[in-house]
CSV table of C-alpha atoms in Angstrom, one decimal:
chain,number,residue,atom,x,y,z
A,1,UNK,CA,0.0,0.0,0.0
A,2,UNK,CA,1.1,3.6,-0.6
A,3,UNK,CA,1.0,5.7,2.3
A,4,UNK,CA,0.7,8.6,-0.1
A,5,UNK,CA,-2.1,8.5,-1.4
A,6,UNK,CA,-4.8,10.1,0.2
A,7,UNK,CA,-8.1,7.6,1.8
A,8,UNK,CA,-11.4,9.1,1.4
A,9,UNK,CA,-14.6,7.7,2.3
A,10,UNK,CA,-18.0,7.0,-0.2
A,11,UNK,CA,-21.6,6.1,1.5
A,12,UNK,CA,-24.2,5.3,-0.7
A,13,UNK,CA,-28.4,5.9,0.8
A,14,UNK,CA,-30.1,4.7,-2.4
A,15,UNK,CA,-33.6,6.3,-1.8
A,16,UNK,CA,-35.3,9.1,-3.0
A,17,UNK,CA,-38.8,10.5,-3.3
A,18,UNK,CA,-39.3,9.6,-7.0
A,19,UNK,CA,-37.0,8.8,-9.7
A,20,UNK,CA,-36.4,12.1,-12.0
A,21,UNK,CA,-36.4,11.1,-15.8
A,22,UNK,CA,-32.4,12.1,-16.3
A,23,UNK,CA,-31.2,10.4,-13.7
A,24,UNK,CA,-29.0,7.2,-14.5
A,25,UNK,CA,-27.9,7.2,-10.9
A,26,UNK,CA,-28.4,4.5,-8.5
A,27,UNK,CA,-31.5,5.6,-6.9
A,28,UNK,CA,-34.9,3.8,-5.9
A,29,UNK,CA,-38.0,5.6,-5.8
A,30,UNK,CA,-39.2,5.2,-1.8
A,31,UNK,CA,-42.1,2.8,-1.8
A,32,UNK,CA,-43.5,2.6,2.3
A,33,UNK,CA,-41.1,3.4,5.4
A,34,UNK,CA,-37.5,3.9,4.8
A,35,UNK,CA,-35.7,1.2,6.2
A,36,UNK,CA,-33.6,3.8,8.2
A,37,UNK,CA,-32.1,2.3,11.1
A,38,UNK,CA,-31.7,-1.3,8.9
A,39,UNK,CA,-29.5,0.6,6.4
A,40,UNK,CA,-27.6,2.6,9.1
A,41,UNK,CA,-26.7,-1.1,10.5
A,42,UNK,CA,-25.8,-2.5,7.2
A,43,UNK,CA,-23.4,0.3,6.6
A,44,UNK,CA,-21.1,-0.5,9.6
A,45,UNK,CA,-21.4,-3.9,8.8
A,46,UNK,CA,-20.2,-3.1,5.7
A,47,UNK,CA,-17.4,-0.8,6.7
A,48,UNK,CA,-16.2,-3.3,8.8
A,49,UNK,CA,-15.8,-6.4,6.5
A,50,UNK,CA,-14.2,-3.6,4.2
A,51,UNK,CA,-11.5,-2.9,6.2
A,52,UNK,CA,-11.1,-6.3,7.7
A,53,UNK,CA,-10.4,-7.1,3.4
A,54,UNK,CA,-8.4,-4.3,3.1
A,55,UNK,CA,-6.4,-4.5,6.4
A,56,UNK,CA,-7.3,-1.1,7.4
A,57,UNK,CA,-7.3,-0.1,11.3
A,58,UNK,CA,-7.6,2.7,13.4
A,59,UNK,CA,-4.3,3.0,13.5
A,60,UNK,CA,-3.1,3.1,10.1
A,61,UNK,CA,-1.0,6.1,9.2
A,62,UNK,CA,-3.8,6.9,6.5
A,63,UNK,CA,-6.5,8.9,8.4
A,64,UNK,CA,-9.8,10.1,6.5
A,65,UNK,CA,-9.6,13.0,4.4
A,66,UNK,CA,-12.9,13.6,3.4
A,67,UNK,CA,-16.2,11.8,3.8
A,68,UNK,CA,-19.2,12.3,1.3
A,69,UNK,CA,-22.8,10.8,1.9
A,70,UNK,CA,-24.3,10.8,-1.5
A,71,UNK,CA,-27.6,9.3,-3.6
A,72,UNK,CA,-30.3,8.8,-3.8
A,73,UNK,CA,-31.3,11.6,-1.5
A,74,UNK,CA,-29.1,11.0,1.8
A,75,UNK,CA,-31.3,14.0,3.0
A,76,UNK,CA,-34.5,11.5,3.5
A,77,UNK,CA,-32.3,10.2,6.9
A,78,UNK,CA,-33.1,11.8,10.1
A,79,UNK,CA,-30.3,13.4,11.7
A,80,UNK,CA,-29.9,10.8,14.5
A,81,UNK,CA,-29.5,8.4,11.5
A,82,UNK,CA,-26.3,10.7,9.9
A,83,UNK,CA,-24.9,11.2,13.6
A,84,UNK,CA,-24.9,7.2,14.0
A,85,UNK,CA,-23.3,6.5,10.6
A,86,UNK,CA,-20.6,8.9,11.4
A,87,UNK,CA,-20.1,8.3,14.9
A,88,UNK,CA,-19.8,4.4,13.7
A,89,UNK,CA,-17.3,5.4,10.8
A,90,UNK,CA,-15.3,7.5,13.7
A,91,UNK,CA,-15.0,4.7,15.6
A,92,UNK,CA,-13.6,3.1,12.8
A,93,UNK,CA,-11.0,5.3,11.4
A,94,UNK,CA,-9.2,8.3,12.6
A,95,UNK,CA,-10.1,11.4,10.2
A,96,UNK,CA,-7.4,13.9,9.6
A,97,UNK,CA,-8.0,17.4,11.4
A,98,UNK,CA,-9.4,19.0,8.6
A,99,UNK,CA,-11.5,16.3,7.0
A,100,UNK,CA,-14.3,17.3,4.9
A,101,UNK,CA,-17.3,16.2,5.2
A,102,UNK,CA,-20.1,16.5,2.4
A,103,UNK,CA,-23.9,15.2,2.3
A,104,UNK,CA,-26.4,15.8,-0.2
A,105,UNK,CA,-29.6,17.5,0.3
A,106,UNK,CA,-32.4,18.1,-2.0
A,107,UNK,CA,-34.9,21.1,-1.1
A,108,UNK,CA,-38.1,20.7,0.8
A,109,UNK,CA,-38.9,21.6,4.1
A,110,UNK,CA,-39.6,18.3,5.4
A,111,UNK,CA,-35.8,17.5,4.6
A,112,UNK,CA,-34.2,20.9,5.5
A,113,UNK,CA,-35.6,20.4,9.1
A,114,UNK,CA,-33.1,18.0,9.6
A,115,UNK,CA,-29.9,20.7,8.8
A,116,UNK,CA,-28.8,22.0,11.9
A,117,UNK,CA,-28.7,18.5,13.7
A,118,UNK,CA,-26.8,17.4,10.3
A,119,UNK,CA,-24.0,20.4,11.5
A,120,UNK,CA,-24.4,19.1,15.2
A,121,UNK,CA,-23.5,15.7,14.2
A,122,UNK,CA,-20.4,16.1,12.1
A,123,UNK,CA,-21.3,17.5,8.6
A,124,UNK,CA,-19.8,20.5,7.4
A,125,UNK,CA,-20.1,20.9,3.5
A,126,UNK,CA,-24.1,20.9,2.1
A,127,UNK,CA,-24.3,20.2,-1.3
A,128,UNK,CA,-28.2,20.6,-2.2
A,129,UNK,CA,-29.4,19.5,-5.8
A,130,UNK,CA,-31.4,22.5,-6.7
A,131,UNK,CA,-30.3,21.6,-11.1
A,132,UNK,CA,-32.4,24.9,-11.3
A,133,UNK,CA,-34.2,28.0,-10.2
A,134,UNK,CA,-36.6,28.3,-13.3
A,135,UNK,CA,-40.2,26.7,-12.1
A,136,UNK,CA,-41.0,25.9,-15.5
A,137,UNK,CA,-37.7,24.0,-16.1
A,138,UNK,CA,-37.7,22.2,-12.7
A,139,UNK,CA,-41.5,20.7,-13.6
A,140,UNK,CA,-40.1,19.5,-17.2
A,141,UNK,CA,-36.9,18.0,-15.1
A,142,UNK,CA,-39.4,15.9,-13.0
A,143,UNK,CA,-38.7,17.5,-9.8
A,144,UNK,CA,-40.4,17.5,-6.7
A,145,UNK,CA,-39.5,21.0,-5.8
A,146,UNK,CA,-39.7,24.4,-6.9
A,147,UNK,CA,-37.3,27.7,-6.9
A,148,UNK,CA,-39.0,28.9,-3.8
A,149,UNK,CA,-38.4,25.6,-1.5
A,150,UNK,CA,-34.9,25.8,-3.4
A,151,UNK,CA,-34.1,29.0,-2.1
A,152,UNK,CA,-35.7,28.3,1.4
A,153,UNK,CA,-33.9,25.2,1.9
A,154,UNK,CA,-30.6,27.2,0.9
A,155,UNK,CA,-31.4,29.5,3.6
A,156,UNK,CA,-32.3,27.3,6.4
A,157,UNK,CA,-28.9,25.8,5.7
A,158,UNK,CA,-27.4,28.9,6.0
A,159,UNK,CA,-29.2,29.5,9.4
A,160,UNK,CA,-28.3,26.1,10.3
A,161,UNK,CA,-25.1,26.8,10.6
A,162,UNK,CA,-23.4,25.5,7.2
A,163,UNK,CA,-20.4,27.9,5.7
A,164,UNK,CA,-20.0,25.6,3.0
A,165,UNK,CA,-22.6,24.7,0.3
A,166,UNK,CA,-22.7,23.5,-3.1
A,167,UNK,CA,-25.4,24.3,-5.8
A,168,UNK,CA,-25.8,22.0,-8.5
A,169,UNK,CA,-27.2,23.7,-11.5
A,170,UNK,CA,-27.5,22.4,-15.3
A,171,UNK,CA,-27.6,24.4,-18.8
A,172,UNK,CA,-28.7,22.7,-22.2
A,173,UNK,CA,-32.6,21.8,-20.5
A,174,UNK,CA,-35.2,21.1,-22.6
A,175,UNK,CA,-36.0,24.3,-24.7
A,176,UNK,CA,-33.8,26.5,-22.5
A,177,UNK,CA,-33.0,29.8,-24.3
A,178,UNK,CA,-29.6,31.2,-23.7
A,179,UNK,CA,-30.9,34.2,-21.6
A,180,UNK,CA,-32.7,31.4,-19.3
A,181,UNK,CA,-29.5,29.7,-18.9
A,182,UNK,CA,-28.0,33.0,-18.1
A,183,UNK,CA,-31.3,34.4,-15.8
A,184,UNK,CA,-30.5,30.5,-14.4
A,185,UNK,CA,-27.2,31.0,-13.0
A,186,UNK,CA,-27.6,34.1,-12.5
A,187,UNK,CA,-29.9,33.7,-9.8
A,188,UNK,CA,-27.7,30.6,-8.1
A,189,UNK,CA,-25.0,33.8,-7.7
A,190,UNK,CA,-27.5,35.8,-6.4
A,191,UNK,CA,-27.5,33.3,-3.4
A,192,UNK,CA,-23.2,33.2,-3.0
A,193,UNK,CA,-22.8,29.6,-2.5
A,194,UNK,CA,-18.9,28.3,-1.9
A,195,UNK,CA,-19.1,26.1,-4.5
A,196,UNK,CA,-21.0,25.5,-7.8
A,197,UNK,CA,-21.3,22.6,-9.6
A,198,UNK,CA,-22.2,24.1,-13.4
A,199,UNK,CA,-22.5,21.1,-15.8
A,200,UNK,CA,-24.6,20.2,-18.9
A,201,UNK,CA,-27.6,18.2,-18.9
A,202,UNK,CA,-26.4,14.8,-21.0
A,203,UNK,CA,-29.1,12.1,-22.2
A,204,UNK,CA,-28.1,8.9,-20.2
A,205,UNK,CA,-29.5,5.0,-21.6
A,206,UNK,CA,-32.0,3.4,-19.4
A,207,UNK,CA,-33.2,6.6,-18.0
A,208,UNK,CA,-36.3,8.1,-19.5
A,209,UNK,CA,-35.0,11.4,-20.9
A,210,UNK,CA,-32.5,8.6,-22.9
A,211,UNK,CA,-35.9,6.4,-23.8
A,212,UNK,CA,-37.8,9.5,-24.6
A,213,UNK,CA,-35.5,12.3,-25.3
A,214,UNK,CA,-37.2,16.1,-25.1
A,215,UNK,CA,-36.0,18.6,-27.1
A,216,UNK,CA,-32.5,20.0,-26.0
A,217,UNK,CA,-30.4,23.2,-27.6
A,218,UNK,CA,-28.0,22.0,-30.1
A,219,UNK,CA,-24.4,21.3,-29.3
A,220,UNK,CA,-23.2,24.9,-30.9
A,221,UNK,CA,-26.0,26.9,-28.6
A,222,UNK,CA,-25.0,24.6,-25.5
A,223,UNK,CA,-21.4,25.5,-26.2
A,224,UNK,CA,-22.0,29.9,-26.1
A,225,UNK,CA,-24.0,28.3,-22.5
A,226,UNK,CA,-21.3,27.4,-21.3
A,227,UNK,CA,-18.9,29.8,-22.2
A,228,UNK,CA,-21.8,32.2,-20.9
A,229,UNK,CA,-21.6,30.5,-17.3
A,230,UNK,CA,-18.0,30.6,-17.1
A,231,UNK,CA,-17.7,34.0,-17.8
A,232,UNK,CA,-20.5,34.8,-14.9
A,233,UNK,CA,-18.7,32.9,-13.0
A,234,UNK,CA,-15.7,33.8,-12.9
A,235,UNK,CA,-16.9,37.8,-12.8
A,236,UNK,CA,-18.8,36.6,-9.0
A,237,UNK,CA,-15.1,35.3,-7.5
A,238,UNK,CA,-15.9,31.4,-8.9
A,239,UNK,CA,-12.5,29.7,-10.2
A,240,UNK,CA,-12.8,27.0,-12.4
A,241,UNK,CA,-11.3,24.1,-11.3
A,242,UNK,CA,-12.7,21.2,-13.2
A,243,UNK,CA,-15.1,20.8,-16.2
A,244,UNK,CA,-17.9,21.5,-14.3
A,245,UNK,CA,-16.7,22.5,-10.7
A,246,UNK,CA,-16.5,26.4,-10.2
A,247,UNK,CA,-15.0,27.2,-6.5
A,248,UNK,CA,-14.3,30.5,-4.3
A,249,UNK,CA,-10.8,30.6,-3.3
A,250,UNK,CA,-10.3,27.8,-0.4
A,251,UNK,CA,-13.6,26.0,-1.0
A,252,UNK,CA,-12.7,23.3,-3.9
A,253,UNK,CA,-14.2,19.9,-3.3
A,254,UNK,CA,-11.6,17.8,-2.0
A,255,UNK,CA,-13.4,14.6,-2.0
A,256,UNK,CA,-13.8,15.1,-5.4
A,257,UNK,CA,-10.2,16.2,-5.8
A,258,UNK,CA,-9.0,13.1,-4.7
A,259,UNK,CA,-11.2,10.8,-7.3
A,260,UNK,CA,-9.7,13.1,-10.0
A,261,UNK,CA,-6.8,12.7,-8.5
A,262,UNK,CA,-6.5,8.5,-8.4
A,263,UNK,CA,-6.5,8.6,-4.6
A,264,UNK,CA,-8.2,5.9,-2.9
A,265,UNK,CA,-11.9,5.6,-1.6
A,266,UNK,CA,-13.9,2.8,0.4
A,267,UNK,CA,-17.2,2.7,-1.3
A,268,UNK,CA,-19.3,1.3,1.2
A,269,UNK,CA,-23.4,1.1,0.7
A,270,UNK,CA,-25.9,-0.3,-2.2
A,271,UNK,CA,-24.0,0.4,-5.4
A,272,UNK,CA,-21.5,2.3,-4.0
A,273,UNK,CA,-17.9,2.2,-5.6
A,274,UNK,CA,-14.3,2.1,-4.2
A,275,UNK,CA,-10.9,1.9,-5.1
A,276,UNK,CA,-7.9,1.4,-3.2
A,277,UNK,CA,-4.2,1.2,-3.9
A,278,UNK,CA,-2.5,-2.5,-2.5
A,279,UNK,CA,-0.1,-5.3,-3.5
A,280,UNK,CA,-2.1,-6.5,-5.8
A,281,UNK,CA,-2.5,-3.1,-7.9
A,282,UNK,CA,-5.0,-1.0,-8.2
A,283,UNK,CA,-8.4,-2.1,-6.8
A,284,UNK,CA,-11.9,-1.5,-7.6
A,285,UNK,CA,-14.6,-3.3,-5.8
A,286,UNK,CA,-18.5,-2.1,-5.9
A,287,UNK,CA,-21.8,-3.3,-4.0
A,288,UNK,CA,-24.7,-4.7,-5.4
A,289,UNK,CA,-27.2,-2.0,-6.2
A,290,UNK,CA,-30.5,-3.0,-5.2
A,291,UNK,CA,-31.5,-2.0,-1.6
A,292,UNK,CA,-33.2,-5.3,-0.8
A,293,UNK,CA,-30.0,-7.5,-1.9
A,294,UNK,CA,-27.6,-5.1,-0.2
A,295,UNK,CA,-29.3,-5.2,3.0
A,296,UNK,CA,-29.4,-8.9,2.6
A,297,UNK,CA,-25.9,-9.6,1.9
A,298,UNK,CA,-24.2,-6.4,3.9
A,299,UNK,CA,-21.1,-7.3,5.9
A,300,UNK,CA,-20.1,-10.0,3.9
A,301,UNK,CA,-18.7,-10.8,0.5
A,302,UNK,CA,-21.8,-11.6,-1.1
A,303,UNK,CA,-22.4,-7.8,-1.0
A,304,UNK,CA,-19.8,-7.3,-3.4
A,305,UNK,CA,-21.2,-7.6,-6.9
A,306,UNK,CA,-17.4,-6.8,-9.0
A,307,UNK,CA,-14.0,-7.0,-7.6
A,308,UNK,CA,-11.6,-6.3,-9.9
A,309,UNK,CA,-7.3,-5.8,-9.9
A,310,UNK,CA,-7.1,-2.9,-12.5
A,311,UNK,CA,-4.7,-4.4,-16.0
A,312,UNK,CA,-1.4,-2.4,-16.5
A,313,UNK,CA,-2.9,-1.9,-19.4
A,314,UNK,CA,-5.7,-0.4,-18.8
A,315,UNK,CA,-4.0,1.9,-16.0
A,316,UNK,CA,-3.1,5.0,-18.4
A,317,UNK,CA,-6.8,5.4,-19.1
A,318,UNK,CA,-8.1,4.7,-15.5
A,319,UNK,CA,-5.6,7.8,-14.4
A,320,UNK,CA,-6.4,10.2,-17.2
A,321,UNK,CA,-9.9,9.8,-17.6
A,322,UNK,CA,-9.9,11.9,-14.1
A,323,UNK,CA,-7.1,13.9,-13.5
A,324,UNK,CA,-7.3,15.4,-17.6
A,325,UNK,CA,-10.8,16.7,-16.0
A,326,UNK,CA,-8.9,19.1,-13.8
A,327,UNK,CA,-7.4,22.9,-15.0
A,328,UNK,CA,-4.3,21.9,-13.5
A,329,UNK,CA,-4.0,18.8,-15.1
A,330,UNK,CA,-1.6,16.5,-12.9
A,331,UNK,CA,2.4,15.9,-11.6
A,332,UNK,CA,3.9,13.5,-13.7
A,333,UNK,CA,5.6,12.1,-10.7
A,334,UNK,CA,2.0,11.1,-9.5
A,335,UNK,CA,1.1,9.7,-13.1
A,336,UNK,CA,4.2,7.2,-12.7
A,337,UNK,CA,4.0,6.4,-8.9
A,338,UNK,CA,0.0,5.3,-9.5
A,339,UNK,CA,0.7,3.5,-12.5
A,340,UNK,CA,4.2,2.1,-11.9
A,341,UNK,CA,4.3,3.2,-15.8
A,342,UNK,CA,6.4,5.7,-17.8
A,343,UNK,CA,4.6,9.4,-19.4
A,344,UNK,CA,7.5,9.6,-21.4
A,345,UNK,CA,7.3,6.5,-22.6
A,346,UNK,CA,3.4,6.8,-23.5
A,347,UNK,CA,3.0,7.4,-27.2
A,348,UNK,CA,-0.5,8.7,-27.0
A,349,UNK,CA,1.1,11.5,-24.8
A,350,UNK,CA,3.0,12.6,-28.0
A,351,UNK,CA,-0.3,12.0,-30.2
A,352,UNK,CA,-2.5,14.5,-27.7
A,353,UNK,CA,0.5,17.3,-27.7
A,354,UNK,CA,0.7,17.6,-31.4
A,355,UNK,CA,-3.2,18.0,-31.9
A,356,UNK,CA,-3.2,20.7,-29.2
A,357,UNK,CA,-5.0,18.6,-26.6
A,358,UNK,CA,-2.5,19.0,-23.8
A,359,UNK,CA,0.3,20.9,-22.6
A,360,UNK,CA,3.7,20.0,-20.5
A,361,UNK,CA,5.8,22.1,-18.3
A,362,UNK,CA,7.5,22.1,-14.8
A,363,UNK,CA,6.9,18.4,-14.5
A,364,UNK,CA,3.1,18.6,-15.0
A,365,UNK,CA,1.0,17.7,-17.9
A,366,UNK,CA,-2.7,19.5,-18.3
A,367,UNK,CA,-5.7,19.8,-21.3
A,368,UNK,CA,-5.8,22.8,-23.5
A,369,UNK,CA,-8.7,24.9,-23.6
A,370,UNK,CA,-9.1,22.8,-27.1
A,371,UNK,CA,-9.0,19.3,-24.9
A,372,UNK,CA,-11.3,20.2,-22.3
A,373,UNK,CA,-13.7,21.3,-24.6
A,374,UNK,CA,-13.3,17.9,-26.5
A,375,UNK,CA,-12.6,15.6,-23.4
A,376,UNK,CA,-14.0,12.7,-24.7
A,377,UNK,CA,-11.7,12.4,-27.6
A,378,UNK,CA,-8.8,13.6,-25.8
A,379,UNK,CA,-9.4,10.8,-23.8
A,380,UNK,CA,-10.2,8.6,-26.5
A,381,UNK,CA,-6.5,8.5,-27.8
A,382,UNK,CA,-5.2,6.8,-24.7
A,383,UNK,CA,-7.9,3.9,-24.9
């Protein structure tokens, strides 16, 4: 194991009101009473056969960096249910002194009532899913809310105590005119969140947007969006960071840094995802997804559905497909201490910086303006 690389922490609560028609997601609409303290139980039973796999103690010199409860709707648990899970997890693993730690919210009173014992029990980064603050675009998006519980539930946070929230907003909605994506964001600034989460609204398979797909602004009018929101963004104090992750200075995401980063996570919960560095390689193990089977199974091997020793092959790709998502870009010295592989010696490398796709200097490689706006095939070359 490298003691380098950072350990960060995934919990997966797979329940949410109703399913919304973009969402691919592993999320269950909530039929009857929420299992709550049965799943709380499952995830410690969980977290412990993970680190009784992975030989991780209290003790190991690897403490928490950041912990992020996501969905689903981890917002449907009661507070009490948050405290437990953390207080278990604490119990568990030592957490570094600045650890982050992020749930999800969506707005609605019923949920927002819960914020200040959220803060009270350990949770100090709110990122709420308002995707947007146009009533007629949140009813087309299948949501349950609308911009005034969005705002409200933004408040009460703020009242709660919470000096860190993220907004997630998307452009490119069904017939969304370029001065409603603007009036859009526009009004997510009004509210000065930390962070914002600006991405574009992609049809996903199996999803019933993807089944059924409403009419969406063309790739040309999605691009000025974007270019639109970035330039708001940046004019409120908002630094780009990632393709879609806009922060004020101090307040990036850092569990998300550290997936774009290749760092290590324990996905624990229905669904959930992990991937951890040992002698084997590179590791990635995930959960069954469906709430019943997980429950079932939790705490032993049977809840893990795929567990998997990453190729040296298939390593460049793994790396890249993250950490070319970043501004930044990434220190080659980090490229060749995950991989165990050579940049210099990777020939798509030389491929990419010809076409304009990525740059090189001071030991660091990064995308172009050109290969973040065409990610995909940027990333396409190293496959």
């Amino acid at each position: 194991m490298d003691d380098d690389i950072p350990l960060a922490l995934y919990l997966h609560f797979p329940w949410c009101v109703q399913k919304c028609p973009y969402c691919d997601f592993n999320s269950h609409a909530l039929r009857g009473e929420m299992p709550e303290d049965a799943y709380v139980a499952a995830l410690l039973r969980d977290l412990d056969f993970e680190l009784s796999e992975s030989r991780i103690t209290r003790h190991e010199s690897r403490p928490l960096v950041s912990i992020f409860m996501g969905g689903g709707t981890p917002s449907l648990f009661s507070d009490r249910a948050i405290g437990r899970v953390l207080e278990g997890v604490h119990r568990r693993l030592a957490f570094a002194p600045d650890i982050e730690i992020t749930l999800e919210a969506n707005p609605g009173t019923a949920e927002a009532a819960h914020f200040a014992g959220y803060v009270a029990a350990g949770v100090n980064r709110l990122s709420i899913g308002v995707q947007s603050l146009d009533d007629a675009q949140l009813k087309r998006l299948g949501r349950i809310h609308d911009r005034g519980e969005a705002i409200a539930a933004y408040e009460l946070a703020r009242r709660a105590g919470f000096a860190n929230i993220n907004l997630d907003l998307m452009y490119a909605l069904p017939r969304q005119t370029l001065a409603e994506a603007e009036a859009d964001i526009a009004a997510a600034l009004a509210l000065a969140p930390e962070h914002l989460s600006y991405y574009q609204l992609t049809l996903e398979p199996n999803t019933e947007f993807g089944l059924r797909p409403p009419p969406l602004p063309d790739d040309e009018l999605a691009w000025d969006m974007q270019l639109q929101g970035q330039a708001l963004l940046a004019g409120h104090g908002y630094a780009q960071y990632e393709v879609s992750a806009y922060a004020r200075p101090g307040r990036r995401a850092q569990h998300n840094l550290n997936y774009w980063r290749f760092g290590d996570y324990l996905g624990i919960g229905a669904g959930a995802h992990g991937k951890r560095t040992d002698a084997a390689g590179v590791r990635r193990r995930a959960r069954h997804k469906h709430p019943r089977t997980y429950l079932q199974h939790a705490g032993g091997a049977q809840a893990v559905q795929d567990d998997r020793v990453i190729a040296a092959t298939e390593l460049p790709l793994e790396f890249l497909m993250n950490a070319l998502r970043l501004n930044d870009g990434f220190a080659i010295a980090d490229y060749e201490r995950r991989t165990a592989l050579s940049w210099a010696q990777l020939p798509a490398a030389a491929t990419a910086r010809a076409r304009g796709l990525i740059e090189e200097g001071g030991g660091r490689v990064w995308p172009t303006e050109l290969g973040l706006r065409h990610l995909n095939g940027l990333l396409g070359l190293f496959l």
